[in-house]
PDB file of C-alpha atoms in Angstrom:
ATOM      1  CA  MET A   1      -4.455  96.419 140.687  1.00  0.00           C
ATOM      2  CA  LEU A   2      -5.072  94.596 143.988  1.00  0.00           C
ATOM      3  CA  ASP A   3      -8.059  92.739 142.546  1.00  0.00           C
ATOM      4  CA  GLU A   4      -5.996  91.618 139.561  1.00  0.00           C
ATOM      5  CA  ILE A   5      -3.228  90.304 141.808  1.00  0.00           C
ATOM      6  CA  VAL A   6      -5.742  88.463 143.998  1.00  0.00           C
ATOM      7  CA  THR A   7      -7.187  86.766 140.897  1.00  0.00           C
ATOM      8  CA  VAL A   8      -3.745  85.573 139.789  1.00  0.00           C
ATOM      9  CA  VAL A   9      -2.876  84.298 143.262  1.00  0.00           C
ATOM     10  CA  LYS A  10      -6.178  82.411 143.510  1.00  0.00           C
ATOM     11  CA  LYS A  11      -5.381  80.543 140.290  1.00  0.00           C
ATOM     12  CA  CYS A  12      -1.994  79.561 141.726  1.00  0.00           C
ATOM     13  CA  GLY A  13      -3.768  78.181 144.760  1.00  0.00           C
ATOM     14  CA  ASP A  14      -5.731  75.902 142.467  1.00  0.00           C
ATOM     15  CA  ILE A  15      -2.459  74.498 141.093  1.00  0.00           C
ATOM     16  CA  ILE A  16      -1.356  73.651 144.641  1.00  0.00           C
ATOM     17  CA  LEU A  17      -4.737  72.257 145.651  1.00  0.00           C
ATOM     18  CA  PHE A  18      -4.907  69.796 142.799  1.00  0.00           C
ATOM     19  CA  ALA A  19      -1.232  68.773 142.798  1.00  0.00           C
ATOM     20  CA  ASP A  20      -0.539  65.086 142.276  1.00  0.00           C
ATOM     21  CA  GLY A  21       1.215  63.903 145.425  1.00  0.00           C
ATOM     22  CA  ALA A  22       3.008  61.132 143.554  1.00  0.00           C
ATOM     23  CA  GLU A  23       4.500  63.540 141.008  1.00  0.00           C
ATOM     24  CA  ARG A  24       5.973  66.342 143.102  1.00  0.00           C
ATOM     25  CA  ASN A  25       9.565  65.699 141.962  1.00  0.00           C
ATOM     26  CA  VAL A  26      11.295  66.863 145.126  1.00  0.00           C
ATOM     27  CA  SER A  27      14.876  68.122 144.947  1.00  0.00           C
ATOM     28  CA  SER A  28      17.180  69.815 147.450  1.00  0.00           C
ATOM     29  CA  LYS A  29      18.583  73.341 147.440  1.00  0.00           C
ATOM     30  CA  GLU A  30      21.464  74.843 149.376  1.00  0.00           C
ATOM     31  CA  GLY A  31      20.982  74.620 153.127  1.00  0.00           C
ATOM     32  CA  ARG A  32      19.525  72.170 155.620  1.00  0.00           C
ATOM     33  CA  ALA A  33      15.984  70.858 154.918  1.00  0.00           C
ATOM     34  CA  ASN A  34      15.604  73.197 151.928  1.00  0.00           C
ATOM     35  CA  PHE A  35      13.473  71.625 149.214  1.00  0.00           C
ATOM     36  CA  VAL A  36      11.872  72.601 145.927  1.00  0.00           C
ATOM     37  CA  THR A  37       9.203  70.755 143.939  1.00  0.00           C
ATOM     38  CA  LYS A  38       8.124  71.041 140.333  1.00  0.00           C
ATOM     39  CA  TYR A  39       5.051  72.862 141.640  1.00  0.00           C
ATOM     40  CA  ASP A  40       7.161  75.598 143.277  1.00  0.00           C
ATOM     41  CA  VAL A  41       8.779  76.162 139.896  1.00  0.00           C
ATOM     42  CA  ALA A  42       5.492  75.987 137.964  1.00  0.00           C
ATOM     43  CA  VAL A  43       3.649  78.367 140.298  1.00  0.00           C
ATOM     44  CA  GLN A  44       6.498  80.876 140.215  1.00  0.00           C
ATOM     45  CA  ALA A  45       6.647  80.775 136.408  1.00  0.00           C
ATOM     46  CA  TYR A  46       2.901  81.418 136.236  1.00  0.00           C
ATOM     47  CA  LEU A  47       3.147  84.259 138.745  1.00  0.00           C
ATOM     48  CA  GLU A  48       5.989  85.920 136.874  1.00  0.00           C
ATOM     49  CA  GLU A  49       4.149  85.750 133.559  1.00  0.00           C
ATOM     50  CA  GLU A  50       0.804  86.989 134.888  1.00  0.00           C
ATOM     51  CA  LEU A  51       2.017  89.609 137.373  1.00  0.00           C
ATOM     52  CA  LEU A  52       4.275  91.243 134.798  1.00  0.00           C
ATOM     53  CA  LYS A  53       1.266  91.541 132.508  1.00  0.00           C
ATOM     54  CA  ILE A  54      -0.357  93.648 135.242  1.00  0.00           C
ATOM     55  CA  LEU A  55       2.764  95.752 135.879  1.00  0.00           C
ATOM     56  CA  PRO A  56       5.342  95.229 133.095  1.00  0.00           C
ATOM     57  CA  GLU A  57       7.834  97.719 134.548  1.00  0.00           C
ATOM     58  CA  ALA A  58       8.150  95.841 137.845  1.00  0.00           C
ATOM     59  CA  VAL A  59      11.144  93.795 138.947  1.00  0.00           C
ATOM     60  CA  PHE A  60      10.203  90.198 139.807  1.00  0.00           C
ATOM     61  CA  ILE A  61      11.971  88.496 142.713  1.00  0.00           C
ATOM     62  CA  GLY A  62      10.934  84.953 143.603  1.00  0.00           C
ATOM     63  CA  GLU A  63      12.301  82.313 145.931  1.00  0.00           C
ATOM     64  CA  GLU A  64      13.006  79.917 143.073  1.00  0.00           C
ATOM     65  CA  GLY A  65      15.176  82.241 141.030  1.00  0.00           C
ATOM     66  CA  GLU A  66      17.889  84.869 140.854  1.00  0.00           C
ATOM     67  CA  HIS A  67      17.907  87.193 143.875  1.00  0.00           C
ATOM     68  CA  SER A  68      20.339  89.982 142.986  1.00  0.00           C
ATOM     69  CA  LYS A  69      17.772  92.406 141.532  1.00  0.00           C
ATOM     70  CA  ALA A  70      17.329  95.685 143.408  1.00  0.00           C
ATOM     71  CA  ILE A  71      14.102  95.934 145.395  1.00  0.00           C
ATOM     72  CA  GLY A  72      14.534  99.612 146.257  1.00  0.00           C
ATOM     73  CA  GLU A  73      14.157 100.940 142.705  1.00  0.00           C
ATOM     74  CA  GLY A  74      10.626 101.338 141.325  1.00  0.00           C
ATOM     75  CA  TYR A  75       8.074  98.547 141.603  1.00  0.00           C
ATOM     76  CA  ALA A  76       9.112  95.064 142.728  1.00  0.00           C
ATOM     77  CA  PHE A  77       7.091  91.884 143.142  1.00  0.00           C
ATOM     78  CA  ILE A  78       8.487  89.777 146.010  1.00  0.00           C
ATOM     79  CA  VAL A  79       7.093  86.273 145.718  1.00  0.00           C
ATOM     80  CA  ASP A  80       7.116  82.915 147.474  1.00  0.00           C
ATOM     81  CA  PRO A  81       5.256  80.509 145.156  1.00  0.00           C
ATOM     82  CA  ILE A  82       4.715  77.928 147.903  1.00  0.00           C
ATOM     83  CA  ASP A  83       5.516  79.066 151.425  1.00  0.00           C
ATOM     84  CA  GLY A  84       5.595  75.893 153.484  1.00  0.00           C
ATOM     85  CA  THR A  85       7.134  73.599 150.864  1.00  0.00           C
ATOM     86  CA  THR A  86       7.937  70.853 153.378  1.00  0.00           C
ATOM     87  CA  ASN A  87       4.297  70.879 154.495  1.00  0.00           C
ATOM     88  CA  PHE A  88       3.276  70.661 150.832  1.00  0.00           C
ATOM     89  CA  ILE A  89       5.588  67.693 150.240  1.00  0.00           C
ATOM     90  CA  LYS A  90       4.146  65.879 153.266  1.00  0.00           C
ATOM     91  CA  ASN A  91       0.533  66.736 152.328  1.00  0.00           C
ATOM     92  CA  TYR A  92       0.251  68.670 155.597  1.00  0.00           C
ATOM     93  CA  HIS A  93      -2.221  71.373 154.646  1.00  0.00           C
ATOM     94  CA  ARG A  94      -0.439  74.495 155.861  1.00  0.00           C
ATOM     95  CA  SER A  95       1.049  76.090 152.736  1.00  0.00           C
ATOM     96  CA  CYS A  96       0.271  79.253 150.814  1.00  0.00           C
ATOM     97  CA  VAL A  97       1.058  81.549 147.904  1.00  0.00           C
ATOM     98  CA  SER A  98       2.610  84.844 149.016  1.00  0.00           C
ATOM     99  CA  VAL A  99       2.889  87.921 146.766  1.00  0.00           C
ATOM    100  CA  GLY A 100       4.097  91.331 147.876  1.00  0.00           C
ATOM    101  CA  LEU A 101       4.398  94.474 145.764  1.00  0.00           C
ATOM    102  CA  ALA A 102       6.874  97.137 146.872  1.00  0.00           C
ATOM    103  CA  LEU A 103       7.450 100.630 145.499  1.00  0.00           C
ATOM    104  CA  HIS A 104      10.861 102.205 146.134  1.00  0.00           C
ATOM    105  CA  GLY A 105      11.471  99.691 148.909  1.00  0.00           C
ATOM    106  CA  THR A 106       8.140 100.189 150.712  1.00  0.00           C
ATOM    107  CA  MET A 107       5.430  97.532 150.710  1.00  0.00           C
ATOM    108  CA  GLU A 108       2.263  98.682 148.923  1.00  0.00           C
ATOM    109  CA  ILE A 109       0.263  95.462 148.435  1.00  0.00           C
ATOM    110  CA  GLY A 110       0.381  92.103 150.195  1.00  0.00           C
ATOM    111  CA  VAL A 111      -1.585  88.975 149.255  1.00  0.00           C
ATOM    112  CA  VAL A 112      -1.355  85.585 151.002  1.00  0.00           C
ATOM    113  CA  TYR A 113      -3.622  82.697 150.008  1.00  0.00           C
ATOM    114  CA  ASN A 114      -4.099  79.353 151.762  1.00  0.00           C
ATOM    115  CA  PRO A 115      -5.912  77.210 149.176  1.00  0.00           C
ATOM    116  CA  TYR A 116      -6.614  74.400 151.642  1.00  0.00           C
ATOM    117  CA  SER A 117      -8.752  76.627 153.867  1.00  0.00           C
ATOM    118  CA  ASN A 118      -9.744  79.002 151.037  1.00  0.00           C
ATOM    119  CA  GLU A 119      -8.484  81.942 153.097  1.00  0.00           C
ATOM    120  CA  MET A 120      -7.395  84.972 151.072  1.00  0.00           C
ATOM    121  CA  PHE A 121      -5.544  87.550 153.168  1.00  0.00           C
ATOM    122  CA  TYR A 122      -4.726  90.872 151.546  1.00  0.00           C
ATOM    123  CA  ALA A 123      -3.798  94.447 152.321  1.00  0.00           C
ATOM    124  CA  GLN A 124      -3.068  97.708 150.533  1.00  0.00           C
ATOM    125  CA  ARG A 125      -1.089 100.494 152.172  1.00  0.00           C
ATOM    126  CA  GLY A 126      -3.401 102.886 153.982  1.00  0.00           C
ATOM    127  CA  LYS A 127      -6.530 100.862 153.202  1.00  0.00           C
ATOM    128  CA  GLY A 128      -6.558  98.149 155.859  1.00  0.00           C
ATOM    129  CA  ALA A 129      -6.145  94.382 155.891  1.00  0.00           C
ATOM    130  CA  PHE A 130      -8.808  91.819 155.045  1.00  0.00           C
ATOM    131  CA  LEU A 131      -9.598  88.106 155.084  1.00  0.00           C
ATOM    132  CA  ASN A 132     -12.090  87.091 152.403  1.00  0.00           C
ATOM    133  CA  GLY A 133     -13.463  90.630 152.443  1.00  0.00           C
ATOM    134  CA  GLN A 134     -13.748  90.982 156.224  1.00  0.00           C
ATOM    135  CA  PRO A 135     -11.543  93.533 158.047  1.00  0.00           C
ATOM    136  CA  LEU A 136      -8.663  92.191 160.122  1.00  0.00           C
ATOM    137  CA  HIS A 137      -7.492  93.500 163.491  1.00  0.00           C
ATOM    138  CA  VAL A 138      -4.630  92.253 165.628  1.00  0.00           C
ATOM    139  CA  SER A 139      -5.199  91.122 169.198  1.00  0.00           C
ATOM    140  CA  SER A 140      -4.897  93.654 172.005  1.00  0.00           C
ATOM    141  CA  ASN A 141      -3.936  90.938 174.511  1.00  0.00           C
ATOM    142  CA  ARG A 142      -0.770  91.099 176.555  1.00  0.00           C
ATOM    143  CA  LEU A 143       1.826  88.385 175.993  1.00  0.00           C
ATOM    144  CA  GLU A 144       0.777  86.508 179.135  1.00  0.00           C
ATOM    145  CA  GLU A 145      -2.745  86.184 177.680  1.00  0.00           C
ATOM    146  CA  GLY A 146      -1.615  85.193 174.213  1.00  0.00           C
ATOM    147  CA  LEU A 147      -0.493  82.439 171.896  1.00  0.00           C
ATOM    148  CA  VAL A 148       3.009  82.580 170.417  1.00  0.00           C
ATOM    149  CA  CYS A 149       3.662  81.162 166.961  1.00  0.00           C
ATOM    150  CA  PHE A 150       7.204  80.669 165.750  1.00  0.00           C
ATOM    151  CA  GLY A 151       9.409  79.300 162.995  1.00  0.00           C
ATOM    152  CA  THR A 152      12.514  77.175 163.424  1.00  0.00           C
ATOM    153  CA  SER A 153      14.691  78.680 160.644  1.00  0.00           C
ATOM    154  CA  PRO A 154      15.249  75.095 159.440  1.00  0.00           C
ATOM    155  CA  TYR A 155      17.839  76.035 156.803  1.00  0.00           C
ATOM    156  CA  TYR A 156      20.163  77.393 159.518  1.00  0.00           C
ATOM    157  CA  ALA A 157      21.279  74.602 161.855  1.00  0.00           C
ATOM    158  CA  GLU A 158      23.327  77.068 163.907  1.00  0.00           C
ATOM    159  CA  LEU A 159      20.093  78.754 165.078  1.00  0.00           C
ATOM    160  CA  ILE A 160      18.373  75.638 166.441  1.00  0.00           C
ATOM    161  CA  ASP A 161      19.515  75.963 170.056  1.00  0.00           C
ATOM    162  CA  GLN A 162      18.820  79.717 170.192  1.00  0.00           C
ATOM    163  CA  THR A 163      15.359  79.186 168.737  1.00  0.00           C
ATOM    164  CA  PHE A 164      14.276  76.520 171.184  1.00  0.00           C
ATOM    165  CA  ASP A 165      15.811  78.261 174.184  1.00  0.00           C
ATOM    166  CA  LEU A 166      13.621  81.251 173.317  1.00  0.00           C
ATOM    167  CA  VAL A 167      10.602  79.000 172.739  1.00  0.00           C
ATOM    168  CA  LYS A 168      10.957  77.663 176.290  1.00  0.00           C
ATOM    169  CA  THR A 169      11.148  81.203 177.654  1.00  0.00           C
ATOM    170  CA  LEU A 170       8.092  82.312 175.676  1.00  0.00           C
ATOM    171  CA  HIS A 171       6.175  79.184 176.659  1.00  0.00           C
ATOM    172  CA  ARG A 172       6.533  80.203 180.292  1.00  0.00           C
ATOM    173  CA  ALA A 173       5.577  83.818 179.527  1.00  0.00           C
ATOM    174  CA  SER A 174       2.452  83.092 177.427  1.00  0.00           C
ATOM    175  CA  LEU A 175      -0.557  80.792 177.269  1.00  0.00           C
ATOM    176  CA  ASP A 176       1.128  78.389 174.830  1.00  0.00           C
ATOM    177  CA  VAL A 177       3.231  78.129 171.668  1.00  0.00           C
ATOM    178  CA  ARG A 178       2.493  76.926 168.126  1.00  0.00           C
ATOM    179  CA  ARG A 179       4.665  75.895 165.148  1.00  0.00           C
ATOM    180  CA  SER A 180       3.004  75.647 161.721  1.00  0.00           C
ATOM    181  CA  GLY A 181       5.731  75.629 159.054  1.00  0.00           C
ATOM    182  CA  SER A 182       4.625  78.712 157.087  1.00  0.00           C
ATOM    183  CA  ALA A 183       5.896  82.126 158.148  1.00  0.00           C
ATOM    184  CA  ALA A 184       3.538  83.920 155.760  1.00  0.00           C
ATOM    185  CA  LEU A 185       0.503  82.233 157.314  1.00  0.00           C
ATOM    186  CA  ASP A 186       1.846  82.805 160.826  1.00  0.00           C
ATOM    187  CA  LEU A 187       1.985  86.531 160.063  1.00  0.00           C
ATOM    188  CA  CYS A 188      -1.604  86.353 158.846  1.00  0.00           C
ATOM    189  CA  ASP A 189      -2.533  84.652 162.124  1.00  0.00           C
ATOM    190  CA  ILE A 190      -1.062  87.673 163.900  1.00  0.00           C
ATOM    191  CA  ALA A 191      -3.068  90.026 161.670  1.00  0.00           C
ATOM    192  CA  SER A 192      -6.290  88.120 162.342  1.00  0.00           C
ATOM    193  CA  GLY A 193      -5.777  88.047 166.118  1.00  0.00           C
ATOM    194  CA  ARG A 194      -5.476  84.268 166.277  1.00  0.00           C
ATOM    195  CA  CYS A 195      -2.004  84.583 167.802  1.00  0.00           C
ATOM    196  CA  GLU A 196      -0.449  87.444 169.742  1.00  0.00           C
ATOM    197  CA  LEU A 197       3.261  87.101 168.884  1.00  0.00           C
ATOM    198  CA  PHE A 198       5.408  85.558 166.133  1.00  0.00           C
ATOM    199  CA  PHE A 199       9.155  85.190 165.858  1.00  0.00           C
ATOM    200  CA  GLU A 200      11.690  83.502 163.623  1.00  0.00           C
ATOM    201  CA  CYS A 201      15.439  83.956 163.945  1.00  0.00           C
ATOM    202  CA  ARG A 202      16.108  84.062 160.196  1.00  0.00           C
ATOM    203  CA  LEU A 203      13.822  84.502 157.198  1.00  0.00           C
ATOM    204  CA  SER A 204      14.154  85.690 153.600  1.00  0.00           C
ATOM    205  CA  PRO A 205      12.253  88.710 152.235  1.00  0.00           C
ATOM    206  CA  TRP A 206       9.823  86.580 150.211  1.00  0.00           C
ATOM    207  CA  ASP A 207       8.803  84.818 153.443  1.00  0.00           C
ATOM    208  CA  TYR A 208       7.564  88.012 155.103  1.00  0.00           C
ATOM    209  CA  ALA A 209       7.154  90.753 152.460  1.00  0.00           C
ATOM    210  CA  ALA A 210       3.419  90.297 151.874  1.00  0.00           C
ATOM    211  CA  GLY A 211       2.643  89.309 155.454  1.00  0.00           C
ATOM    212  CA  SER A 212       4.459  92.310 156.886  1.00  0.00           C
ATOM    213  CA  LEU A 213       2.032  94.732 155.249  1.00  0.00           C
ATOM    214  CA  ILE A 214      -0.971  92.630 156.262  1.00  0.00           C
ATOM    215  CA  VAL A 215       0.193  92.783 159.893  1.00  0.00           C
ATOM    216  CA  GLN A 216       0.791  96.539 159.764  1.00  0.00           C
ATOM    217  CA  GLU A 217      -2.526  97.311 158.098  1.00  0.00           C
ATOM    218  CA  ALA A 218      -4.288  95.201 160.751  1.00  0.00           C
ATOM    219  CA  GLY A 219      -2.774  97.445 163.426  1.00  0.00           C
ATOM    220  CA  GLY A 220       0.185  95.259 164.366  1.00  0.00           C
ATOM    221  CA  ARG A 221       3.913  95.749 164.807  1.00  0.00           C
ATOM    222  CA  ILE A 222       6.646  94.000 162.822  1.00  0.00           C
ATOM    223  CA  SER A 223      10.392  94.403 163.180  1.00  0.00           C
ATOM    224  CA  ARG A 224      13.594  92.487 163.535  1.00  0.00           C
ATOM    225  CA  MET A 225      14.040  90.777 166.879  1.00  0.00           C
ATOM    226  CA  ASN A 226      16.183  93.711 168.026  1.00  0.00           C
ATOM    227  CA  GLY A 227      13.355  96.161 167.334  1.00  0.00           C
ATOM    228  CA  THR A 228      14.797  97.688 164.153  1.00  0.00           C
ATOM    229  CA  GLU A 229      13.084  97.713 160.756  1.00  0.00           C
ATOM    230  CA  ILE A 230      12.915  94.550 158.678  1.00  0.00           C
ATOM    231  CA  SER A 231      14.770  94.502 155.362  1.00  0.00           C
ATOM    232  CA  LEU A 232      13.334  93.788 151.923  1.00  0.00           C
ATOM    233  CA  ASP A 233      16.822  93.545 150.388  1.00  0.00           C
ATOM    234  CA  LYS A 234      18.207  90.683 152.470  1.00  0.00           C
ATOM    235  CA  GLY A 235      17.100  88.211 155.094  1.00  0.00           C
ATOM    236  CA  CYS A 236      16.735  89.053 158.772  1.00  0.00           C
ATOM    237  CA  SER A 237      15.069  87.959 161.978  1.00  0.00           C
ATOM    238  CA  VAL A 238      11.369  88.775 162.341  1.00  0.00           C
ATOM    239  CA  LEU A 239       9.232  89.657 165.356  1.00  0.00           C
ATOM    240  CA  ALA A 240       5.556  90.503 164.867  1.00  0.00           C
ATOM    241  CA  GLY A 241       2.558  90.921 167.106  1.00  0.00           C
ATOM    242  CA  GLY A 242      -0.192  93.042 168.472  1.00  0.00           C
ATOM    243  CA  PRO A 243       1.237  96.245 169.962  1.00  0.00           C
ATOM    244  CA  ALA A 244       0.911  95.064 173.577  1.00  0.00           C
ATOM    245  CA  ALA A 245       2.474  91.627 173.072  1.00  0.00           C
ATOM    246  CA  TRP A 246       5.222  93.057 170.847  1.00  0.00           C
ATOM    247  CA  LYS A 247       6.212  95.518 173.586  1.00  0.00           C
ATOM    248  CA  ASP A 248       5.991  92.794 176.246  1.00  0.00           C
ATOM    249  CA  TYR A 249       8.568  90.738 174.341  1.00  0.00           C
ATOM    250  CA  PHE A 250      11.257  93.354 174.951  1.00  0.00           C
ATOM    251  CA  LYS A 251      10.355  93.573 178.654  1.00  0.00           C
ATOM    252  CA  MET A 252      10.514  89.782 179.077  1.00  0.00           C
ATOM    253  CA  GLU A 253      13.464  88.399 181.003  1.00  0.00           C
ATOM    254  CA  GLY A 254      15.485  86.164 178.695  1.00  0.00           C
ATOM    255  CA  HIS A 255      14.295  87.726 175.432  1.00  0.00           C
ATOM    256  CA  MET A 256      16.690  87.530 172.501  1.00  0.00           C
ATOM    257  CA  GLU A 257      17.716  90.394 170.222  1.00  0.00           C
ATOM    258  CA  LEU A 258      18.863  89.485 166.704  1.00  0.00           C
ATOM    259  CA  ALA A 259      19.365  91.583 163.564  1.00  0.00           C
TER     260      ALA A 259
END
């Protein structure tokens, strides 16, 4: 099943890669800086059609659709057709397709594909995490030796000050900080050891479902920013990292704990 999902996701990447920049038909959704293009809609429609051919009994939950379906019952695909839509609109090549498959509320398969770099990240529960066929392992570095990547929760203006106050604290506690605009790819950077710690004060399940399993199968930790389990049913804060850096976060003076 994993191979079939990877094949479908790769084809979606081709849609993104060859998108006509002049014909992206951008519109706004609810919330600050929240956009959707015709390609988000087209990729999600393709994913829904093809993934349900693989697993017809599954529930399909995508960013560009109705979100009230229950994730905790049976199989559920949790999908972000283009994670990093603002990057996509601006032709800033840091966007991806993210597909997670959960069973009874537990992630079983995660696939994240960056078509611009041709990087296919994937994981299956109990079988490890991989990038283009090569095993992934998180960094063992402490926070003070590591890079911190973060998201700004741009749809939630009330979180701006909290986010950047924490960024300043983490900048002092680490080597440096990075902001890319795609939570799914940031989680894959944790899994691959490129960065040691990731946080974002508010995300939706489709932003982190696939990436969460990839991090875990690469030996990493992922939780809410208060250390409790992330939710697949509703949005929450996210903190991910190698085990050492993740633990260091909670020891750091000035760290923030959010649900």
